[in-house]
mmCIF file of C-alpha atoms in Angstrom:
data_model
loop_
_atom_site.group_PDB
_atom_site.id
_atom_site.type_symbol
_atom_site.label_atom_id
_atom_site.label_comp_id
_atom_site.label_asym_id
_atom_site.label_seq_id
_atom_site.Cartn_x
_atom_site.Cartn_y
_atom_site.Cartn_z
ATOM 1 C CA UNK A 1 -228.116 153.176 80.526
ATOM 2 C CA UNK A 2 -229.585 151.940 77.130
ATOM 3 C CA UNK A 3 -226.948 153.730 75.291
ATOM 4 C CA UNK A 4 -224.182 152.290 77.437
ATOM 5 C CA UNK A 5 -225.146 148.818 77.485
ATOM 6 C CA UNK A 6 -225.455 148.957 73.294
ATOM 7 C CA UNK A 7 -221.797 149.982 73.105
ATOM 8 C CA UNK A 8 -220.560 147.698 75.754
ATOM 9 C CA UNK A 9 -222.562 144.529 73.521
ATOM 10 C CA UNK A 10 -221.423 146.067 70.148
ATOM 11 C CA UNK A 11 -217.917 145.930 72.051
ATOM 12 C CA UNK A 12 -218.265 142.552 72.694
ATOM 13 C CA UNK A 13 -219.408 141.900 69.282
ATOM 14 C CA UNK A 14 -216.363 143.560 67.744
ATOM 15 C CA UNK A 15 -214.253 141.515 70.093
ATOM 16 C CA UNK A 16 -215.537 138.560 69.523
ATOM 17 C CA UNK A 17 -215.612 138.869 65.593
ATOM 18 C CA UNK A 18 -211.916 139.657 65.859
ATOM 19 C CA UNK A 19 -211.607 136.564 68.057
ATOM 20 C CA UNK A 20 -213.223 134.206 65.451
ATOM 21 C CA UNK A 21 -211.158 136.188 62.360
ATOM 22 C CA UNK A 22 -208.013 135.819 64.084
ATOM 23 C CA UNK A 23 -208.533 131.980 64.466
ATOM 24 C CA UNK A 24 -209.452 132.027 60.674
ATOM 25 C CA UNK A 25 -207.049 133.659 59.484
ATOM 26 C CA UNK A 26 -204.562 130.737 61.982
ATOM 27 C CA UNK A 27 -206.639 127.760 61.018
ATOM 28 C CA UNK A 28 -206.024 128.679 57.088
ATOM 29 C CA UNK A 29 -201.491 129.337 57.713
ATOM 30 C CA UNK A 30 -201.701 126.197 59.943
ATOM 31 C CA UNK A 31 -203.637 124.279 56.555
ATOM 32 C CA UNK A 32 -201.284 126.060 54.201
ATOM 33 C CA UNK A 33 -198.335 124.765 56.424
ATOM 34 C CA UNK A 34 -199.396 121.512 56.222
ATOM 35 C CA UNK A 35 -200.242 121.067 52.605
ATOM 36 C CA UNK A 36 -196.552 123.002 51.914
ATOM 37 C CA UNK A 37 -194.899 120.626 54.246
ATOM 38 C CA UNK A 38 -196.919 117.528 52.192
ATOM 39 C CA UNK A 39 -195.701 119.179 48.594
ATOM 40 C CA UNK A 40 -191.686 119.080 50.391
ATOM 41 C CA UNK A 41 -192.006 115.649 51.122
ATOM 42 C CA UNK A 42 -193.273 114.981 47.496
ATOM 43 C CA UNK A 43 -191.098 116.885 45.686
ATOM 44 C CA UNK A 44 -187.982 114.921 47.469
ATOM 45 C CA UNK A 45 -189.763 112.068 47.156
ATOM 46 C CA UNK A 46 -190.388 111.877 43.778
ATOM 47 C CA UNK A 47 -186.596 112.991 42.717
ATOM 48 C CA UNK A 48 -186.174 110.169 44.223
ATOM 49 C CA UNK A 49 -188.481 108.127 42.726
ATOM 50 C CA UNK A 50 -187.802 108.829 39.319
ATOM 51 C CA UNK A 51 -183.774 108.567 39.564
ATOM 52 C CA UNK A 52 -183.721 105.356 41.274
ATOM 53 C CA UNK A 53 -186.390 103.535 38.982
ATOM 54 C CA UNK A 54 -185.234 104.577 35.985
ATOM 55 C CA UNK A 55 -181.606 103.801 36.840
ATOM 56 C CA UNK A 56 -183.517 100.164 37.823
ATOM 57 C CA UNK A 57 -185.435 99.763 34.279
ATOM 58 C CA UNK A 58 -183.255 101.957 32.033
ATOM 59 C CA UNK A 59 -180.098 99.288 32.981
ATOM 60 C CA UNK A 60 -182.000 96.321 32.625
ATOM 61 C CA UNK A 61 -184.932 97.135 30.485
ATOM 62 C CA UNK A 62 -182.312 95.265 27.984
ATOM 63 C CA UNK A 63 -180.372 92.592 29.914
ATOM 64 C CA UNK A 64 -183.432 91.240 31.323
ATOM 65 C CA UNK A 65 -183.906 87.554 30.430
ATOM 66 C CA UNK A 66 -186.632 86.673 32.476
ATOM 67 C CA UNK A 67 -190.284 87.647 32.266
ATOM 68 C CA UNK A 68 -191.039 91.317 31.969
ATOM 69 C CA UNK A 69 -191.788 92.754 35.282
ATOM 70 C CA UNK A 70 -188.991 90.516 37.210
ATOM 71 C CA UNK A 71 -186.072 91.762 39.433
ATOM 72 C CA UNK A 72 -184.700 94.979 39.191
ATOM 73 C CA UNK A 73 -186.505 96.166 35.916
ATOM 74 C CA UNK A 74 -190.042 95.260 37.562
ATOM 75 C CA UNK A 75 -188.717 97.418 40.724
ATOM 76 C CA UNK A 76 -187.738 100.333 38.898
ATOM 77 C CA UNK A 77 -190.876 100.366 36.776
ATOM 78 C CA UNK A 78 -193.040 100.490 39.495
ATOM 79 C CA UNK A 79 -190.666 103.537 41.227
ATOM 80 C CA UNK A 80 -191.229 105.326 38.123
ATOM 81 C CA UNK A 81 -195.335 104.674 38.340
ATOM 82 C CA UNK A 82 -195.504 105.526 41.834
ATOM 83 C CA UNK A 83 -193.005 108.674 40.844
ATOM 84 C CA UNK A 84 -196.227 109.253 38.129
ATOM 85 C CA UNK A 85 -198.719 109.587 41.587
ATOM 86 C CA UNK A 86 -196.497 111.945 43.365
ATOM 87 C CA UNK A 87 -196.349 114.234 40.717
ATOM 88 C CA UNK A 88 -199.657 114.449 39.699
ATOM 89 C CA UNK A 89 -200.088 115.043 43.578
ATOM 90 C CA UNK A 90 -197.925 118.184 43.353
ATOM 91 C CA UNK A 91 -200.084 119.514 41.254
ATOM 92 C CA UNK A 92 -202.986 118.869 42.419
ATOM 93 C CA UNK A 93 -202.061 120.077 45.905
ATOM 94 C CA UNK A 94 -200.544 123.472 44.533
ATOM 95 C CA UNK A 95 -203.784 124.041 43.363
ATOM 96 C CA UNK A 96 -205.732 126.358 46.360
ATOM 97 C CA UNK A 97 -201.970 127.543 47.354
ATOM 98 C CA UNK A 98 -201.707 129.254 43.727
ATOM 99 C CA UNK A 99 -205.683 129.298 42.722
ATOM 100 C CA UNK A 100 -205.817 132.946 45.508
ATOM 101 C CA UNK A 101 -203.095 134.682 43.232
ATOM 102 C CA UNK A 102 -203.914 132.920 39.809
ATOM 103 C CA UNK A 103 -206.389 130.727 38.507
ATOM 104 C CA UNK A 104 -205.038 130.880 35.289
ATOM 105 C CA UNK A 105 -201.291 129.373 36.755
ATOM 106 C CA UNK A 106 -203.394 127.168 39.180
ATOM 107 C CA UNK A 107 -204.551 125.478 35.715
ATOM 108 C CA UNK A 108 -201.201 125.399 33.671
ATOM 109 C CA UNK A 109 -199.219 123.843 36.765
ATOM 110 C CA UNK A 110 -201.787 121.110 36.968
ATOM 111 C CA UNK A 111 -202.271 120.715 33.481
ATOM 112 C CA UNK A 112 -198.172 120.165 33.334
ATOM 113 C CA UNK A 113 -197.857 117.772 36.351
ATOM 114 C CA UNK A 114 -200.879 115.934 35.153
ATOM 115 C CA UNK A 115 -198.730 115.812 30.963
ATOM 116 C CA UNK A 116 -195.579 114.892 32.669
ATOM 117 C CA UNK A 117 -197.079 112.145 34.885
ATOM 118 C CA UNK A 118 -198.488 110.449 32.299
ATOM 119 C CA UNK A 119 -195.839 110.715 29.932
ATOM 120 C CA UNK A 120 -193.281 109.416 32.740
ATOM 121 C CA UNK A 121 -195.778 106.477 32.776
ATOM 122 C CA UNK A 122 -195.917 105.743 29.316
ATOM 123 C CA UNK A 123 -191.629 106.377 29.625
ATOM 124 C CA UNK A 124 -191.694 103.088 32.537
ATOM 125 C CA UNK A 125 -194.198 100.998 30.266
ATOM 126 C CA UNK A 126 -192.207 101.032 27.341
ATOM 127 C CA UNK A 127 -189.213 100.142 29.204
ATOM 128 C CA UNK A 128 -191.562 97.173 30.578
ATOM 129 C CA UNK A 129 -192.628 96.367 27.015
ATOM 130 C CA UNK A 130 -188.875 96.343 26.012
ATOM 131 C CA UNK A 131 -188.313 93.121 28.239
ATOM 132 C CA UNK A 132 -191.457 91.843 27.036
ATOM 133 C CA UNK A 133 -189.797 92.241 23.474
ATOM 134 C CA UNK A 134 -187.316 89.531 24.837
ATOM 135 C CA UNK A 135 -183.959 91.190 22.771
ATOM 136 C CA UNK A 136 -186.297 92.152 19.617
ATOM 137 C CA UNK A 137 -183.841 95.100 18.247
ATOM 138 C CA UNK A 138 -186.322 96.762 15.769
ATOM 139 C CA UNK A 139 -188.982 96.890 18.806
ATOM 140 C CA UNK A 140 -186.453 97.397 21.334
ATOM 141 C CA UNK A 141 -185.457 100.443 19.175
ATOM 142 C CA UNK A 142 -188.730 101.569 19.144
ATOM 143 C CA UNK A 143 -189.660 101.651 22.415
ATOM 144 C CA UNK A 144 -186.392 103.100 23.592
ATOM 145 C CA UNK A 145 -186.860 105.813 21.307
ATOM 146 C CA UNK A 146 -190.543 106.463 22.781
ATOM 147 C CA UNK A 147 -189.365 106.180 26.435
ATOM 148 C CA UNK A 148 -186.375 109.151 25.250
ATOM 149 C CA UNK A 149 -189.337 111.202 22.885
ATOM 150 C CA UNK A 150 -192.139 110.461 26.148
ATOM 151 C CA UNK A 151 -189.256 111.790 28.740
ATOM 152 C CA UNK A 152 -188.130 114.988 26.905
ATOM 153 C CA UNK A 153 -191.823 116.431 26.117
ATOM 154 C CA UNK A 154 -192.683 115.344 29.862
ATOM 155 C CA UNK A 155 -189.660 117.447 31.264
ATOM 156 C CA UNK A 156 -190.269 120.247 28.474
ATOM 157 C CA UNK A 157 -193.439 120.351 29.715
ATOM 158 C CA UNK A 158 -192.842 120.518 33.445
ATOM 159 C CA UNK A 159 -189.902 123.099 32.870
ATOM 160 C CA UNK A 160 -192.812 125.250 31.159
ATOM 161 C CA UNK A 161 -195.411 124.676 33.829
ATOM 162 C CA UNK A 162 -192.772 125.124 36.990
ATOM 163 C CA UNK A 163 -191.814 128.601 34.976
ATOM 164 C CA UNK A 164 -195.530 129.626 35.536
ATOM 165 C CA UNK A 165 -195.272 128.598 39.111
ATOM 166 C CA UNK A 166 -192.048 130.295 40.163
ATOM 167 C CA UNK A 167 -193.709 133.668 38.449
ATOM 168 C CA UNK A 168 -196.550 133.511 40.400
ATOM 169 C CA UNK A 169 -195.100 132.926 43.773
ATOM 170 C CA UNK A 170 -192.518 135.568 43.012
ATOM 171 C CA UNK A 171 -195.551 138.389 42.363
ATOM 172 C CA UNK A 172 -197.521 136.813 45.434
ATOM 173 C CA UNK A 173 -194.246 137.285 47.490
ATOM 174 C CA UNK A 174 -194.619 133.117 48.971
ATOM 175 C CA UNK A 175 -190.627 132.665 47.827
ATOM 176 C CA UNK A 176 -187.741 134.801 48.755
ATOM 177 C CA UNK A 177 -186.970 137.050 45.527
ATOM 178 C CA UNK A 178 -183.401 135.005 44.891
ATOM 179 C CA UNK A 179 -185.584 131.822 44.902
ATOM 180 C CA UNK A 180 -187.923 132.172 43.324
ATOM 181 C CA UNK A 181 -186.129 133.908 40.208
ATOM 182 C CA UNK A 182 -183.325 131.302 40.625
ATOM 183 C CA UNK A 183 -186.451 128.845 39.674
ATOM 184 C CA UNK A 184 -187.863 130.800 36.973
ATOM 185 C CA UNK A 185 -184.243 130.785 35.160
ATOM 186 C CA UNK A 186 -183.409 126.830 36.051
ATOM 187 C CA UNK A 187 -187.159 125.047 34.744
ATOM 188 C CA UNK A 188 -186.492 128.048 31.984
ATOM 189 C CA UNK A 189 -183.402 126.999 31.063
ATOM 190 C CA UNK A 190 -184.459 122.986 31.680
ATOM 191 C CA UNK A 191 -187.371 123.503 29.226
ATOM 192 C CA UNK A 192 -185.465 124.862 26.694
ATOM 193 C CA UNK A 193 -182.585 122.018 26.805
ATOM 194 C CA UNK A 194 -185.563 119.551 26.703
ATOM 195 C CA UNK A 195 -187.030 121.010 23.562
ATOM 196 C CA UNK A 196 -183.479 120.702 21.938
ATOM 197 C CA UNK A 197 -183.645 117.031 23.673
ATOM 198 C CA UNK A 198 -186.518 116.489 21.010
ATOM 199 C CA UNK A 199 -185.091 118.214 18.073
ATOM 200 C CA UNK A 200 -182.487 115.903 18.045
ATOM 201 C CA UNK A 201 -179.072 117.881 20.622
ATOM 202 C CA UNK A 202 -178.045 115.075 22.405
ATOM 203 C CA UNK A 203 -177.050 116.251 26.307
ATOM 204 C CA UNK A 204 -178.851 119.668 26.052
ATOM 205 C CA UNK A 205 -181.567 118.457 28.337
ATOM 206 C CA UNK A 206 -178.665 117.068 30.580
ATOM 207 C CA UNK A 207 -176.400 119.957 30.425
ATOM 208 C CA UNK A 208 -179.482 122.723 30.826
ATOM 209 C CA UNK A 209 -180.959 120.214 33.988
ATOM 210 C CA UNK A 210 -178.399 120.763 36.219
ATOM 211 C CA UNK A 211 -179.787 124.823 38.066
ATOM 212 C CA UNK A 212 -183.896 123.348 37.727
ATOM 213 C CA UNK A 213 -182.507 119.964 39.356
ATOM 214 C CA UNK A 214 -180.723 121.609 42.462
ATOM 215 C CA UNK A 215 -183.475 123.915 42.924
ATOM 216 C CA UNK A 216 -186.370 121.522 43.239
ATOM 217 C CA UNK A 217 -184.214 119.558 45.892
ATOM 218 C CA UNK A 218 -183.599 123.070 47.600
ATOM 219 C CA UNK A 219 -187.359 123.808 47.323
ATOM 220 C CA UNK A 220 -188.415 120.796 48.682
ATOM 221 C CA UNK A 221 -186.185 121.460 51.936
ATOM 222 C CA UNK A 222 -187.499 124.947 51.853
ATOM 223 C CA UNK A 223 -191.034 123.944 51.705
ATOM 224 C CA UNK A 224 -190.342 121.364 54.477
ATOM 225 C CA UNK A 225 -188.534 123.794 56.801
ATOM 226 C CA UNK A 226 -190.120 127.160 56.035
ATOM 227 C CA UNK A 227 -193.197 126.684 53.661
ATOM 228 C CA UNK A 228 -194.399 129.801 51.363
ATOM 229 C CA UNK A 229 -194.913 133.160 53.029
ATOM 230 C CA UNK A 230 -194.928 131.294 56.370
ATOM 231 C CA UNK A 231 -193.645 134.589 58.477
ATOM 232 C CA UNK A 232 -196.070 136.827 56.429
ATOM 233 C CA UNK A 233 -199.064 134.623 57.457
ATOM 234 C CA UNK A 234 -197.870 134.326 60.892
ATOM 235 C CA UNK A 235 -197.952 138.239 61.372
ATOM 236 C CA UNK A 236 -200.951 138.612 60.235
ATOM 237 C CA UNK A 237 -202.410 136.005 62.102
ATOM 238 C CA UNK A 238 -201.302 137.603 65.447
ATOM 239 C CA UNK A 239 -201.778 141.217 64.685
ATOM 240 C CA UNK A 240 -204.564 142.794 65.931
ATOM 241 C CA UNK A 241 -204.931 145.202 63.555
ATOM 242 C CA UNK A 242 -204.485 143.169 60.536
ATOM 243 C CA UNK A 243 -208.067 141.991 61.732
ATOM 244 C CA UNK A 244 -210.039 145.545 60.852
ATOM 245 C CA UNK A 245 -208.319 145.778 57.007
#
């Protein structure tokens, strides 16, 4: 009888340790979900963001004639600011999704988003300070020029980082092969037109933008609608023998 009741309890103890890893292993793809769902909605977001405000300051970062900070310049400015928070909120967040396959990318995405935000903020000051200037031409030129040099290192520098990114969840298998290397060519190709940006070929960063540009909105549906490796963590989660690996 002893021996029969110490298999039945280690039998229960088996069971119930699969029980408890099985809701793990669900807890952790229904956190993923969410946080993938929350990077989406940020990377829509903050296209957004960015295009409206700077189409706000950028057209009246001149014209303006009242105090800096007034009508539509003010509005945009703050866009682009907020744009700043979102980004750096990618990054952040796309830390414990890519730290498991990569510390190393973990690092250089965040250290990107975290460039590019602040350079996108310095971009919206100067076009602030450019109203403040009140039609100045030699400081207007010079703080048009840093808003153009502030924009093309913070794009070369997120085409760079979002490179890294699409390479690592390509080798983790979280994006659809196609997608993923249809990512690592566009922020390739964006980074590359964005360093020519700063050397001085005007519309290269344009021209280059255009595959990086469609694929962030697509990714940001994707992430929304299907998140990374959502079917791959959902098998596993109800499999009973993915439990005893």
């Amino acid at each position: 009888m002893s021996a029969l009741e110490d298999a039945m309890s280690e039998h229960r103890t088996s069971v119930t340790a699969s029980a408890a890893t099985r809701s793990a292993v669900t807890d952790s793809a229904a956190t993923d979900r969410r946080t993938t769902t929350t990077i989406g909605i940020l990377f829509l977001s903050a296209f957004a963001l960015y295009g409206t405000g700077s189409l706000l300051a950028s057209g009246t970062a001149v014209s303006e004639g009242g105090p800096a900070g007034s009508g539509p310049l003010g509005t945009g400015v703050v866009l682009i600011l907020v744009n700043s928070l979102a980004v750096l909120a990618i990054g952040i967040l796309f830390v414990p999704v890519l730290s498991r396959r990569s510390p190393v990318a973990a690092t250089a995405y965040l250290a990107a988003r975290i460039v590019e935000a602040v350079l996108l903020a310095v971009g919206g000051a100067a076009l602030w300070a450019q109203a403040a200037a009140q039609g100045d031409p030699l400081v207007g030129g010079v703080l048009v020029a840093l808003d153009d040099a502030a924009y093309a290192l913070g794009m070369a520098t997120l085409g760079a980082g979002s490179v890294v990114l699409c390479v690592t969840l390509l080798r983790a298998a979280l994006l659809p092969r196609g997608v993923a290397l249809w990512g690592t060519v566009g922020y390739a190709l964006f980074a590359l037109g964005s360093a020519l940006e700063l050397l001085g070929v005007a519309g290269a960063g344009l021209v280059l933008a255009a595959p990086a540009g469609l694929f962030e909105v697509f990714l940001g549906v994707w992430l929304i609608a299907v998140g990374l490796g959502r079917r791959g963590a959902e098998a596993r989660a109800v499999s009973p023998g993915a439990t005893h690996r």
